[in-house]
mmCIF file of C-alpha atoms and ligand atoms in Angstrom:
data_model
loop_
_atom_site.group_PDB
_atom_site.id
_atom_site.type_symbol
_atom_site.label_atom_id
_atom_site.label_comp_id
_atom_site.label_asym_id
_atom_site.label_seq_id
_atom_site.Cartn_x
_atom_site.Cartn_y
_atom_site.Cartn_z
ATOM 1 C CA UNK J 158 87.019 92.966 113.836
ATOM 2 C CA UNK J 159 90.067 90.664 115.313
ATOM 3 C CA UNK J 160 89.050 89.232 118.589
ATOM 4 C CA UNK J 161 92.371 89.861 120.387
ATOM 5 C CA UNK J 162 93.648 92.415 117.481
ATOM 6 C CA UNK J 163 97.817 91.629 117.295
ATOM 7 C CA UNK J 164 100.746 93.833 116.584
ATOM 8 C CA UNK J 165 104.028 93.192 114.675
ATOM 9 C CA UNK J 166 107.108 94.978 116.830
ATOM 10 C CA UNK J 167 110.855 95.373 115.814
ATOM 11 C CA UNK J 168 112.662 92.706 117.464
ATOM 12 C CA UNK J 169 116.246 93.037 116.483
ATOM 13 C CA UNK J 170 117.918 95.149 114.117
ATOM 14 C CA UNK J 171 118.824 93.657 111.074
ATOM 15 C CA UNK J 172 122.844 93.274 110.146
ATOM 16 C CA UNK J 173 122.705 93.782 106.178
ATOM 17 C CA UNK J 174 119.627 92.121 104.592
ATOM 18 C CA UNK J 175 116.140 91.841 107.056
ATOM 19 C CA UNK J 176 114.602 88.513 107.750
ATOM 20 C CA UNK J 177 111.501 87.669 109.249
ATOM 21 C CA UNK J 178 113.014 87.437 112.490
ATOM 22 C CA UNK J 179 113.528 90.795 112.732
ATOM 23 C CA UNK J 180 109.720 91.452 113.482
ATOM 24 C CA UNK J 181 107.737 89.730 116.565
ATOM 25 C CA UNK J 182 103.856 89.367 116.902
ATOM 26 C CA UNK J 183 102.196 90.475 119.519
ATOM 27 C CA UNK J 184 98.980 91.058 121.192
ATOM 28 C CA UNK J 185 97.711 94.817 121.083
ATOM 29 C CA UNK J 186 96.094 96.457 124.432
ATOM 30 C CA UNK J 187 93.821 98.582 122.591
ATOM 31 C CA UNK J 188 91.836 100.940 124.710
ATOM 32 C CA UNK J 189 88.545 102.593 124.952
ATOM 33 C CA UNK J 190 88.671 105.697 123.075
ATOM 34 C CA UNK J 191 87.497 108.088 124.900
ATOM 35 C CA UNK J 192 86.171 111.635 123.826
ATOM 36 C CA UNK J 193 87.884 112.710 120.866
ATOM 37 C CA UNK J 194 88.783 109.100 119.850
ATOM 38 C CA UNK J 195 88.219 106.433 117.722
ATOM 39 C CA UNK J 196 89.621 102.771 116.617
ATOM 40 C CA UNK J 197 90.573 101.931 113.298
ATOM 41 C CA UNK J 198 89.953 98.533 111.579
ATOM 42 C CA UNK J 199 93.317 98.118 109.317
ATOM 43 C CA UNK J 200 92.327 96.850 106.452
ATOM 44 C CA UNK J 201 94.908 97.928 103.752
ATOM 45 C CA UNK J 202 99.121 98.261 104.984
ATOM 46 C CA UNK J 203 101.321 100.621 102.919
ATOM 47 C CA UNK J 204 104.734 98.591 101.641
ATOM 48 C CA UNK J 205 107.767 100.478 101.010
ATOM 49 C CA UNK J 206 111.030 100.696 101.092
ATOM 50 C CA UNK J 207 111.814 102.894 103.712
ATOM 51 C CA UNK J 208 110.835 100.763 106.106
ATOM 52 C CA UNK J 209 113.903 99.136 105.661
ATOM 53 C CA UNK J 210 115.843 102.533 106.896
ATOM 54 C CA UNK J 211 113.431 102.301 110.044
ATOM 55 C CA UNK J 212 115.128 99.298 111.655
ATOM 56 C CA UNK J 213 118.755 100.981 111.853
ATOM 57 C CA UNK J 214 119.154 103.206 114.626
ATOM 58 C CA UNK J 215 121.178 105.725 112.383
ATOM 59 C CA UNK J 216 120.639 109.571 112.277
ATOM 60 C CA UNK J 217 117.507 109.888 109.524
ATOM 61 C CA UNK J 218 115.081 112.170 108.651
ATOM 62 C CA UNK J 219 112.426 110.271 110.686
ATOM 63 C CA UNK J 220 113.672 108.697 114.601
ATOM 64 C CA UNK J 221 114.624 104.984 114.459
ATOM 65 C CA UNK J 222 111.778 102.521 115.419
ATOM 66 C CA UNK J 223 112.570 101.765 118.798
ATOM 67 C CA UNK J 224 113.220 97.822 119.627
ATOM 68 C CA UNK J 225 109.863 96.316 121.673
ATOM 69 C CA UNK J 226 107.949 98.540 119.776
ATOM 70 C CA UNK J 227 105.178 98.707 117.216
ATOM 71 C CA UNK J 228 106.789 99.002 113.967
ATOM 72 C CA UNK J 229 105.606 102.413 111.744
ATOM 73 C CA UNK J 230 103.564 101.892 108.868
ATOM 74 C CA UNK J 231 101.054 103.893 106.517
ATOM 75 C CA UNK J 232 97.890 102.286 105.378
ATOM 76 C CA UNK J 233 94.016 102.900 105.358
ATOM 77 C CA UNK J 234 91.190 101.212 107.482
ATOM 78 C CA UNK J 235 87.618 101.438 108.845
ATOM 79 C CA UNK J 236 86.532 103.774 111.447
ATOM 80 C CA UNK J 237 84.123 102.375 114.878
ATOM 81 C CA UNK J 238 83.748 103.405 118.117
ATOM 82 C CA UNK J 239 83.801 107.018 117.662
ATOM 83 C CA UNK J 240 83.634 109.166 119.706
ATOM 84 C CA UNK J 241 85.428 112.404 117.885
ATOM 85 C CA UNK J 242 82.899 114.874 115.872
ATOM 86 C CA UNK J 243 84.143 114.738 112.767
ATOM 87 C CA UNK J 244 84.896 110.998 112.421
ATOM 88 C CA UNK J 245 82.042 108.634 112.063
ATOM 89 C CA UNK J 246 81.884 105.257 112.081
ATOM 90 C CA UNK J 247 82.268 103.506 108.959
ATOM 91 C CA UNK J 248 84.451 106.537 107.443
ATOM 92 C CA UNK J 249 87.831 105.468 105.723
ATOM 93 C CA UNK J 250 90.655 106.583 106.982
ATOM 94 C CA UNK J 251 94.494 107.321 105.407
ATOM 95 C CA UNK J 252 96.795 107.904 107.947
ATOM 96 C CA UNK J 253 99.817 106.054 109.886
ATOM 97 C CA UNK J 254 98.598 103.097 112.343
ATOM 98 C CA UNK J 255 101.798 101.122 112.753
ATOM 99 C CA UNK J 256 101.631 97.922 112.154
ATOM 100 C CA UNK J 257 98.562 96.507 114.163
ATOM 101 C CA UNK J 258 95.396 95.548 113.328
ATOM 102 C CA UNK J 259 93.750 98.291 115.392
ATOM 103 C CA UNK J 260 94.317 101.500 116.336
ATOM 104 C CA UNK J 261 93.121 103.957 118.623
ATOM 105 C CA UNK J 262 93.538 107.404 117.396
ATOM 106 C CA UNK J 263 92.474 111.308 117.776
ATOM 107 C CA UNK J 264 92.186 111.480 113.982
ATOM 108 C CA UNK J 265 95.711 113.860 113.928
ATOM 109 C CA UNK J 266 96.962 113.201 110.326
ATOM 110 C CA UNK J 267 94.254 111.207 109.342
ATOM 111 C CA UNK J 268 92.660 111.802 105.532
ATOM 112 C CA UNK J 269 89.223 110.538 105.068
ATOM 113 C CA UNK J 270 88.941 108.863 101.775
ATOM 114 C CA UNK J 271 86.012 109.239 99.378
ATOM 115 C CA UNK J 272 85.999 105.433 98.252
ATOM 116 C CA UNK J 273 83.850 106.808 95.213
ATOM 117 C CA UNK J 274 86.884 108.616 93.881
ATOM 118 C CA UNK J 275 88.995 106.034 93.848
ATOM 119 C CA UNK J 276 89.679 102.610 96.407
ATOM 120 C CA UNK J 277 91.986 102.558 98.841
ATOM 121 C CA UNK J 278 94.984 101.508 96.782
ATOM 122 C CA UNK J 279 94.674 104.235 94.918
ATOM 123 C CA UNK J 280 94.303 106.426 97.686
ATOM 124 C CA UNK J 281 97.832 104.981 99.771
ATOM 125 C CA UNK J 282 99.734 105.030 96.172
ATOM 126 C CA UNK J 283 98.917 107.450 93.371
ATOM 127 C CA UNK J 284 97.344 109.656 95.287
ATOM 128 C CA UNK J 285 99.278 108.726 98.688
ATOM 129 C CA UNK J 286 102.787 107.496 99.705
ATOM 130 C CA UNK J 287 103.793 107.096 96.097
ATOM 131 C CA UNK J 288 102.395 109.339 93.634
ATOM 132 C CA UNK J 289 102.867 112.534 96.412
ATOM 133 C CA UNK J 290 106.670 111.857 95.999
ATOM 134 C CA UNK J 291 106.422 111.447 92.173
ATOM 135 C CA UNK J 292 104.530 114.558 91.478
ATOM 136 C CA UNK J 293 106.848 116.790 93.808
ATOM 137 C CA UNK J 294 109.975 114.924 93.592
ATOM 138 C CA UNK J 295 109.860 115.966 89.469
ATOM 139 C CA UNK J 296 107.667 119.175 89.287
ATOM 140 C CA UNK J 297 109.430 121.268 91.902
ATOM 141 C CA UNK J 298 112.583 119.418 93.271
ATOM 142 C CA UNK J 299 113.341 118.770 89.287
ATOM 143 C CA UNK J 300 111.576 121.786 88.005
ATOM 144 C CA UNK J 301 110.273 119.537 84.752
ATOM 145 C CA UNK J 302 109.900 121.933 81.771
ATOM 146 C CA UNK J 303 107.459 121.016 78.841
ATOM 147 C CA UNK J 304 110.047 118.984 76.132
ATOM 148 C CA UNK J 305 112.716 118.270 79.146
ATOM 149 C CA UNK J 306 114.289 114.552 78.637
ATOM 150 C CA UNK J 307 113.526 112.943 82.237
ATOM 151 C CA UNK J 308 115.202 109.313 83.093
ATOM 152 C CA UNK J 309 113.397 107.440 86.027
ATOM 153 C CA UNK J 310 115.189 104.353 87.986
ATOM 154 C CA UNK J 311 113.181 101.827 89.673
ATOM 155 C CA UNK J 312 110.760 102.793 86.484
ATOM 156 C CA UNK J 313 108.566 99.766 86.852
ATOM 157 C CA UNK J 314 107.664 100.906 90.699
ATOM 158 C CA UNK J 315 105.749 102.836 92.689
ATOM 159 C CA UNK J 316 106.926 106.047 92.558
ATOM 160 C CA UNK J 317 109.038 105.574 89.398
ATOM 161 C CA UNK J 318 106.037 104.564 87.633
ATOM 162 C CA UNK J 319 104.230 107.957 87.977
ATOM 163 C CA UNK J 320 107.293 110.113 87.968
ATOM 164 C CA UNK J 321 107.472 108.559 84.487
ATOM 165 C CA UNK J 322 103.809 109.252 83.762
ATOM 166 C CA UNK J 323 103.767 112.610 85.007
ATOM 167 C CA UNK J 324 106.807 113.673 82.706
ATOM 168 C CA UNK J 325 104.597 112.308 79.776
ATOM 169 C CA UNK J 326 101.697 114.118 80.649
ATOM 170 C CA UNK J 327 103.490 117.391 81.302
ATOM 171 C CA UNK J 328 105.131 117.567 77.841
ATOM 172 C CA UNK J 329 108.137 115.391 78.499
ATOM 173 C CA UNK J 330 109.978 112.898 77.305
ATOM 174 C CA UNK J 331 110.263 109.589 79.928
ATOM 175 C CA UNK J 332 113.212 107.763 79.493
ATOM 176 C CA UNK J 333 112.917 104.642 82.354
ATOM 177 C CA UNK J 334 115.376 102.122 84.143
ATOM 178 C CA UNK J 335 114.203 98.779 85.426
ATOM 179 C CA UNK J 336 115.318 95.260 85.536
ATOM 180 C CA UNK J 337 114.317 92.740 83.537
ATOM 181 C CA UNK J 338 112.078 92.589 79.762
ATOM 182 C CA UNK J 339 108.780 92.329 81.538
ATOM 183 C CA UNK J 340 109.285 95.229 83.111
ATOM 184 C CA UNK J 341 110.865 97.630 80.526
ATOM 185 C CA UNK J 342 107.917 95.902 78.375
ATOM 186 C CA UNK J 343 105.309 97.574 80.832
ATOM 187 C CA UNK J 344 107.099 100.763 81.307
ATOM 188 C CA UNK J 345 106.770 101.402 77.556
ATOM 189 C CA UNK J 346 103.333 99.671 76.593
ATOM 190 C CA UNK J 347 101.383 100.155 79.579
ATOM 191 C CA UNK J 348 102.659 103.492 81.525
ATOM 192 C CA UNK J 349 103.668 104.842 77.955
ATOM 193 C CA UNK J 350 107.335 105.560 78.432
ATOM 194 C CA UNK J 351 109.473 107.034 75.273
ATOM 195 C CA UNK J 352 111.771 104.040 76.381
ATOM 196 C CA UNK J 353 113.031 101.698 79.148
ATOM 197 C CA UNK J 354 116.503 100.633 79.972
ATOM 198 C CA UNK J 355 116.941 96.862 81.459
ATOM 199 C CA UNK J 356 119.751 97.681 83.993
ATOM 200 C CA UNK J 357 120.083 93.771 84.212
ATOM 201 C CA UNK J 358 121.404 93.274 80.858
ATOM 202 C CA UNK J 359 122.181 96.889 79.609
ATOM 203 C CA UNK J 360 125.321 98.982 79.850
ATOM 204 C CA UNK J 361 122.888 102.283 81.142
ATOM 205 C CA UNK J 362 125.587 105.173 80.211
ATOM 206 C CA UNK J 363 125.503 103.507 76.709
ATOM 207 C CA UNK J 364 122.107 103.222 76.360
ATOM 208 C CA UNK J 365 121.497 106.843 77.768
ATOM 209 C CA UNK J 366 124.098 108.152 75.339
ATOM 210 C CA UNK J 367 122.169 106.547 72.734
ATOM 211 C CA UNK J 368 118.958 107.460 73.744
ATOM 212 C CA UNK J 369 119.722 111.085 74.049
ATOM 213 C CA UNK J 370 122.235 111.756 71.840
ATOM 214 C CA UNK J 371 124.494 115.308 73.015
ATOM 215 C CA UNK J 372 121.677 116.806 74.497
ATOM 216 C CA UNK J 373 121.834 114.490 77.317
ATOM 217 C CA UNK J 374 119.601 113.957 80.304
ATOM 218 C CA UNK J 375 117.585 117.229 81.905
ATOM 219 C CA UNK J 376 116.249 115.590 84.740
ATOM 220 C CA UNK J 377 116.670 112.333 86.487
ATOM 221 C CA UNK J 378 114.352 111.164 89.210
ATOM 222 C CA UNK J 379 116.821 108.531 91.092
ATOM 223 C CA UNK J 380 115.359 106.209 93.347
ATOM 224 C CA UNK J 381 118.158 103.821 93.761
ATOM 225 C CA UNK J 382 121.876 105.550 94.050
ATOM 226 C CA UNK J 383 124.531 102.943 93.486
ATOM 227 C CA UNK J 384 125.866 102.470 90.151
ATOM 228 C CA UNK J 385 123.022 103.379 88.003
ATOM 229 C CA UNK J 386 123.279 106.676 89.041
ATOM 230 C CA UNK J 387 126.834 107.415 88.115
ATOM 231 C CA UNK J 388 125.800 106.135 84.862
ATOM 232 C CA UNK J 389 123.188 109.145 84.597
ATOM 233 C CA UNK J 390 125.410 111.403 85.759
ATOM 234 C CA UNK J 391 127.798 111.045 83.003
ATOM 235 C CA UNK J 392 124.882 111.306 80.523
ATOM 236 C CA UNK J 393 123.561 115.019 81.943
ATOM 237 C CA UNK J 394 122.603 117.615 79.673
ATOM 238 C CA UNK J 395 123.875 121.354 80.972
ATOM 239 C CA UNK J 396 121.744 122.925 83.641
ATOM 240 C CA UNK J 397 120.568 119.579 84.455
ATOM 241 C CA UNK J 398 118.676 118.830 87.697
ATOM 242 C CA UNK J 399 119.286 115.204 89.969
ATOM 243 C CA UNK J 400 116.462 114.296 91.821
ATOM 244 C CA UNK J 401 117.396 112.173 95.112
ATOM 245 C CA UNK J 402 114.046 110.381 96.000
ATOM 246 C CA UNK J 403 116.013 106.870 97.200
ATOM 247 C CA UNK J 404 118.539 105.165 97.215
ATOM 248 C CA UNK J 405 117.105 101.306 97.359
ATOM 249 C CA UNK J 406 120.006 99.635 96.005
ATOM 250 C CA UNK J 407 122.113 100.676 99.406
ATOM 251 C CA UNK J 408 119.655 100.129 101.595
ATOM 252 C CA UNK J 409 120.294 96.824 102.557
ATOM 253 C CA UNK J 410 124.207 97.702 102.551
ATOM 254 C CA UNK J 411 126.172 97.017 105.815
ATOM 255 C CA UNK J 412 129.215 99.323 106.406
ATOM 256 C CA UNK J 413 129.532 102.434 104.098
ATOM 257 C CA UNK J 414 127.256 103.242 101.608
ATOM 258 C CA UNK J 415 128.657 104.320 97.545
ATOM 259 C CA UNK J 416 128.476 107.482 96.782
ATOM 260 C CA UNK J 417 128.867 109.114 93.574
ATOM 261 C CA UNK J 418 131.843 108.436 91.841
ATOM 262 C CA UNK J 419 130.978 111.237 88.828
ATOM 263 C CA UNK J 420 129.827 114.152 90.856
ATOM 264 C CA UNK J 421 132.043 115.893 88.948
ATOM 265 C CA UNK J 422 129.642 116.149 86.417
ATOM 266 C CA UNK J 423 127.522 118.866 87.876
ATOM 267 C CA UNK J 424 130.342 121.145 87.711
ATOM 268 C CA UNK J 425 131.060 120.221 84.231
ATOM 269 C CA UNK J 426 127.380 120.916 83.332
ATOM 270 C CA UNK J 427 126.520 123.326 85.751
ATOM 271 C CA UNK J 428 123.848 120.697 86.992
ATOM 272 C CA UNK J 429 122.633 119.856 90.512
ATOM 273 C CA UNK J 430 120.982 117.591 93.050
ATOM 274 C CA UNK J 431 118.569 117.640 95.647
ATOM 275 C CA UNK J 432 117.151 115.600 97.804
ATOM 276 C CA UNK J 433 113.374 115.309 99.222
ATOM 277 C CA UNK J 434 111.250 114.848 101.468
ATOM 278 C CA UNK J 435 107.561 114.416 100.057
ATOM 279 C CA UNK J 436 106.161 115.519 103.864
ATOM 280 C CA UNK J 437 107.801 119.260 103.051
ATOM 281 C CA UNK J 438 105.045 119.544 100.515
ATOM 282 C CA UNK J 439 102.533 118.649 102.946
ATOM 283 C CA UNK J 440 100.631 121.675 102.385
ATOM 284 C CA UNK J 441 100.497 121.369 98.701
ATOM 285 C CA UNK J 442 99.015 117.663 99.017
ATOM 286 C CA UNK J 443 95.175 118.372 98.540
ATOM 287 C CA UNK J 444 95.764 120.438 94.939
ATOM 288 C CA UNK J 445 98.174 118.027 93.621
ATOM 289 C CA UNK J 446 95.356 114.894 94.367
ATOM 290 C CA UNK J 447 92.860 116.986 92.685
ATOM 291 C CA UNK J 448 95.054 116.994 89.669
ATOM 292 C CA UNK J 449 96.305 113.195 89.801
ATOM 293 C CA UNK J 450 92.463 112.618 90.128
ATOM 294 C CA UNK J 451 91.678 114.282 86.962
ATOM 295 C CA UNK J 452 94.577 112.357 85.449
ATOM 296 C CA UNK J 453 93.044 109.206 86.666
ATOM 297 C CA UNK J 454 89.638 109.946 85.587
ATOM 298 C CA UNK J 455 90.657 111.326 82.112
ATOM 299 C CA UNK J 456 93.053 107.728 81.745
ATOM 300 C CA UNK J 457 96.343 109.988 81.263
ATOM 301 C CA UNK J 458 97.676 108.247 84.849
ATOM 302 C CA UNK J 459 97.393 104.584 85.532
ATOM 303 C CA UNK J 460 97.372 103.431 89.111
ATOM 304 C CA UNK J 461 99.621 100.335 88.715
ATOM 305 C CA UNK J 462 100.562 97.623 91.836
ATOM 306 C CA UNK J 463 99.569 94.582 93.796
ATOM 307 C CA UNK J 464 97.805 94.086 96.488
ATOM 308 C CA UNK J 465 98.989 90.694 98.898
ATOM 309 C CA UNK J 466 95.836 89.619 100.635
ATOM 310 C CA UNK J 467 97.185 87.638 104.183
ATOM 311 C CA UNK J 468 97.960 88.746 107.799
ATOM 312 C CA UNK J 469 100.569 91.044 109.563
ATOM 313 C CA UNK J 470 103.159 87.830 110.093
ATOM 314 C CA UNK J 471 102.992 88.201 105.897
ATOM 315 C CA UNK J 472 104.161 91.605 106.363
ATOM 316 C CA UNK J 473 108.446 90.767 105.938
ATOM 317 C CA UNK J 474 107.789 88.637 102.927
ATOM 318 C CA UNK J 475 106.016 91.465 100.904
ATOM 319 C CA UNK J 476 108.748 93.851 102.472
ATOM 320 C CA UNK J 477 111.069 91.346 100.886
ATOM 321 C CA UNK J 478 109.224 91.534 97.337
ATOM 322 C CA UNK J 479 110.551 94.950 96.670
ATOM 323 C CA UNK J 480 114.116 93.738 97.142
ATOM 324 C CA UNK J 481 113.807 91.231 95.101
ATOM 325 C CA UNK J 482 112.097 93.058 92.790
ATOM 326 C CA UNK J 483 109.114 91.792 92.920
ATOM 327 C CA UNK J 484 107.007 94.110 92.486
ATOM 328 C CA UNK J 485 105.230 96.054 89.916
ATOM 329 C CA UNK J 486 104.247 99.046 91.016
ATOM 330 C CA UNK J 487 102.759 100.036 94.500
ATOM 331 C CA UNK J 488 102.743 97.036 96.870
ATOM 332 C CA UNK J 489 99.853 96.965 99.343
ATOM 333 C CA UNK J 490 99.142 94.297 102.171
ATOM 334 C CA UNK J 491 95.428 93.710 102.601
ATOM 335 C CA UNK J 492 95.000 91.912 106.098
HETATM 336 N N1 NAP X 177 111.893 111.060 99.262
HETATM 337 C C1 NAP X 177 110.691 110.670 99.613
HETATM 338 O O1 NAP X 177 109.902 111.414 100.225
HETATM 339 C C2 NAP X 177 110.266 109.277 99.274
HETATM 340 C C3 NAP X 177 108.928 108.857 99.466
HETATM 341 C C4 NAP X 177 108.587 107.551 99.090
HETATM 342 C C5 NAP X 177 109.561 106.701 98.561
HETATM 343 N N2 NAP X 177 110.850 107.137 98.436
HETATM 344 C C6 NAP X 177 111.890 106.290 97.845
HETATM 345 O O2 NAP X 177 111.514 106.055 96.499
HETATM 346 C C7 NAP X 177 112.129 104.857 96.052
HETATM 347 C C8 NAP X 177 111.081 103.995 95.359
HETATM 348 O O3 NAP X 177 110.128 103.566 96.338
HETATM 349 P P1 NAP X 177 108.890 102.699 95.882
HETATM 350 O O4 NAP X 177 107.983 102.573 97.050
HETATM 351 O O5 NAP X 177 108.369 103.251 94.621
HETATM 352 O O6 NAP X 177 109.543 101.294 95.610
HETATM 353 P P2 NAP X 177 109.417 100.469 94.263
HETATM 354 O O7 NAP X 177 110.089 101.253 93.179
HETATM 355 O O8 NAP X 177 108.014 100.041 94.046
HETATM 356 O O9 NAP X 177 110.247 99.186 94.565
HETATM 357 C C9 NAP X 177 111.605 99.272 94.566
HETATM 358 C C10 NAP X 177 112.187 98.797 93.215
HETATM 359 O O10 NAP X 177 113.559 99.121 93.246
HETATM 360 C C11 NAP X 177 114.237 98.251 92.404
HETATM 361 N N3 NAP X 177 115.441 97.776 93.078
HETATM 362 C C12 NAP X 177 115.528 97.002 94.184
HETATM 363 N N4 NAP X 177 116.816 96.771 94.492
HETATM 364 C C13 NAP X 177 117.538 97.439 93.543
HETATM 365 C C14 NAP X 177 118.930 97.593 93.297
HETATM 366 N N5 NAP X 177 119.843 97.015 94.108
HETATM 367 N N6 NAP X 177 119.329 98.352 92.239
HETATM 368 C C15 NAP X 177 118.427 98.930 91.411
HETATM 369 N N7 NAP X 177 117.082 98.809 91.595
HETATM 370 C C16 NAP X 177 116.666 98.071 92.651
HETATM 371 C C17 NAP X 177 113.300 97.074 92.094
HETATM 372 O O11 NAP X 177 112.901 97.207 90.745
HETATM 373 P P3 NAP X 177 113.764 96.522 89.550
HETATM 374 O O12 NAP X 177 113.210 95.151 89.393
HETATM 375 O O13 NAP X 177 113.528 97.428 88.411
HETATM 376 O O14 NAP X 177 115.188 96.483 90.021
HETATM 377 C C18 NAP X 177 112.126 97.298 93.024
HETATM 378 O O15 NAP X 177 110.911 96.864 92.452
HETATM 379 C C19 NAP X 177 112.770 104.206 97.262
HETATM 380 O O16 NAP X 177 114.139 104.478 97.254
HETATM 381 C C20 NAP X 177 112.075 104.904 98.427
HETATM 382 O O17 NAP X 177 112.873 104.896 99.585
HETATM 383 C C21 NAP X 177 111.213 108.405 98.775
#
């Protein structure tokens, strides 16, 4: 347990990309609990990319995080100093703490983890933050079908990298995006993708046209907008459905954001698109880990990431790693 545990707040707003700067350390006033309450030791902090849609104070589907403030995050720690009934100490705990070291909470939202089942990085990405998003994103928002031809972006990441794996294990055939050789190589050896696209020095619409011929894509799971996924849209098979999960490759955009040039597409193929939100399927959560854990345990779905051991001032530079690229798969920060 931290001494004097510390905080990281929003200090500024970021104009285009985020720096460091934009985050300020601080001491936390944690108090007592009191009945009903507990604190939470931190240990592991949930990195994604919509923390970068956080800092703007733009209309969203969550409020912006306010300047002064502790900045939102998900992540799992160590329970002490209860004083709730059904939290004891030592219990795990999966739930959102901001970014501090330790929190006081009622245990509202909060999942205890079986650390048996499966560690803590499973628990905040396969079965958490990322794979939640996968599973829903392309079973109900893309209604997969047994034989469907699904195309992932961001393939080689979190979510992409079980949206992928879920298509293969439900009969489908999991076409991925990503940039680079190293990561197309993984999508296709190690999370057993059909095939992977390198965006970086690939023409995707050709590649797409090649890869699926007139039959064209049934389902893409787009978790990056932009350019990429024009080039999907031109490639759609009829009826197809267009997941929108993310859009990371505008994220960082100041001014307007690109839209779709070829929505004209899902007229053409009587196709369409939806976006998500994995907390609408909150209620579904507990029966869709139950299945990803059988997955797991039978070796169908491989949890793949990083974990960056270090401190909450660490916490920009691994933000920074996903928009870079950096990462493969789900990116945790162990403090
Ligand atoms: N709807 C929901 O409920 C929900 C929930 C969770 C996450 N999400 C969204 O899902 C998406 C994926 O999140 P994640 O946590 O799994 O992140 P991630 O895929 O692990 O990391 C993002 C990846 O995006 C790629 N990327 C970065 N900049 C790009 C660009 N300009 N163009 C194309 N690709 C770019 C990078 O891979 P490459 O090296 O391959 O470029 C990077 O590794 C994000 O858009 C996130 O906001 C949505």
């Amino acid at each position: 347990m931290p001494s004097q545990p510390r905080e990281l707040r929003l200090a500024s707003r970021p104009d285009g990309a985020f720096e460091a700067a934009n985050w300020e350390i601080a001491e936390s006033d944690v108090p007592e609990p009191a009945d009903g309450e507990f604190l939470v030791d931190v240990t592991h902090i949930s990195v994604n990319p919509a923390m970068r849609g956080w800092m703007e104070d733009k209309p969203s589907y969550v409020p912006p995080a306010e300047l002064g403030e502790v900045f939102p995050a998900g992540g799992v720690g160590r329970v002490r100093a209860s004083r709730h009934p059904r939290f004891a100490d030592g219990d795990l705990v999966f739930g959102a703490f901001g970014l501090r070291e330790v929190a006081l909470s009622s245990g509202r939202g909060l999942l205890i983890i079986d650390p048996d089942a499966a560690p803590p990085e499973t628990w905040i990405g396969p079965l958490g933050d990322t794979g939640l998003p996968a599973y829903f994103g392309l079973l109900e928002v893309g209604a997969m079908e047994a034989g469907d031809t699904v195309v992932v972006s961001a393939a080689a990441g979190a979510v992409g990298g079980i949206a992928g794996q879920i298509a293969r294990i439900k009969g489908g055939r999991a076409i991925g995006i990503a940039g680079g050789p190293e990561k197309c190589r993984h999508v296709v050896e190690e999370l057993g993708f059909e095939a992977a696209i390198d965006y970086k020095s690939e023409s995707v619409s050709e590649r797409l046209r090649e890869l699926t011929g007139d039959h064209g894509v049934d389902v893409y799971f787009d978790n990056v907008g932009g350019q990429i996924l024009d080039d999907v849209l031109i490639n759609l098979a009829f009826g197809a459905r267009v997941v929108i999960c993310g859009a990371i490759s505008q994220y960082d955009t100041t001014g307007t954001w690109r839209g779709p040039a070829n929505y004209w597409q899902l007229l053409v193929k009587r196709a369409r698109m939806e976006g998500f939100l994995v907390l609408d399927f909150a209620k579904k959560f507990p029966a869709a880990r139950a299945e990803m854990l059988n997955w797991i345990a039978d070796g169908s779905l491989m949890p793949s990431g990083e974990v960056v051991d270090g401190s909450l001032e660490d916490f920009p530079a691994a933000l920074r790693r996903i928009f870079d690229g950096a990462n493969v798969g789900k990116l945790i920060l162990r403090i």
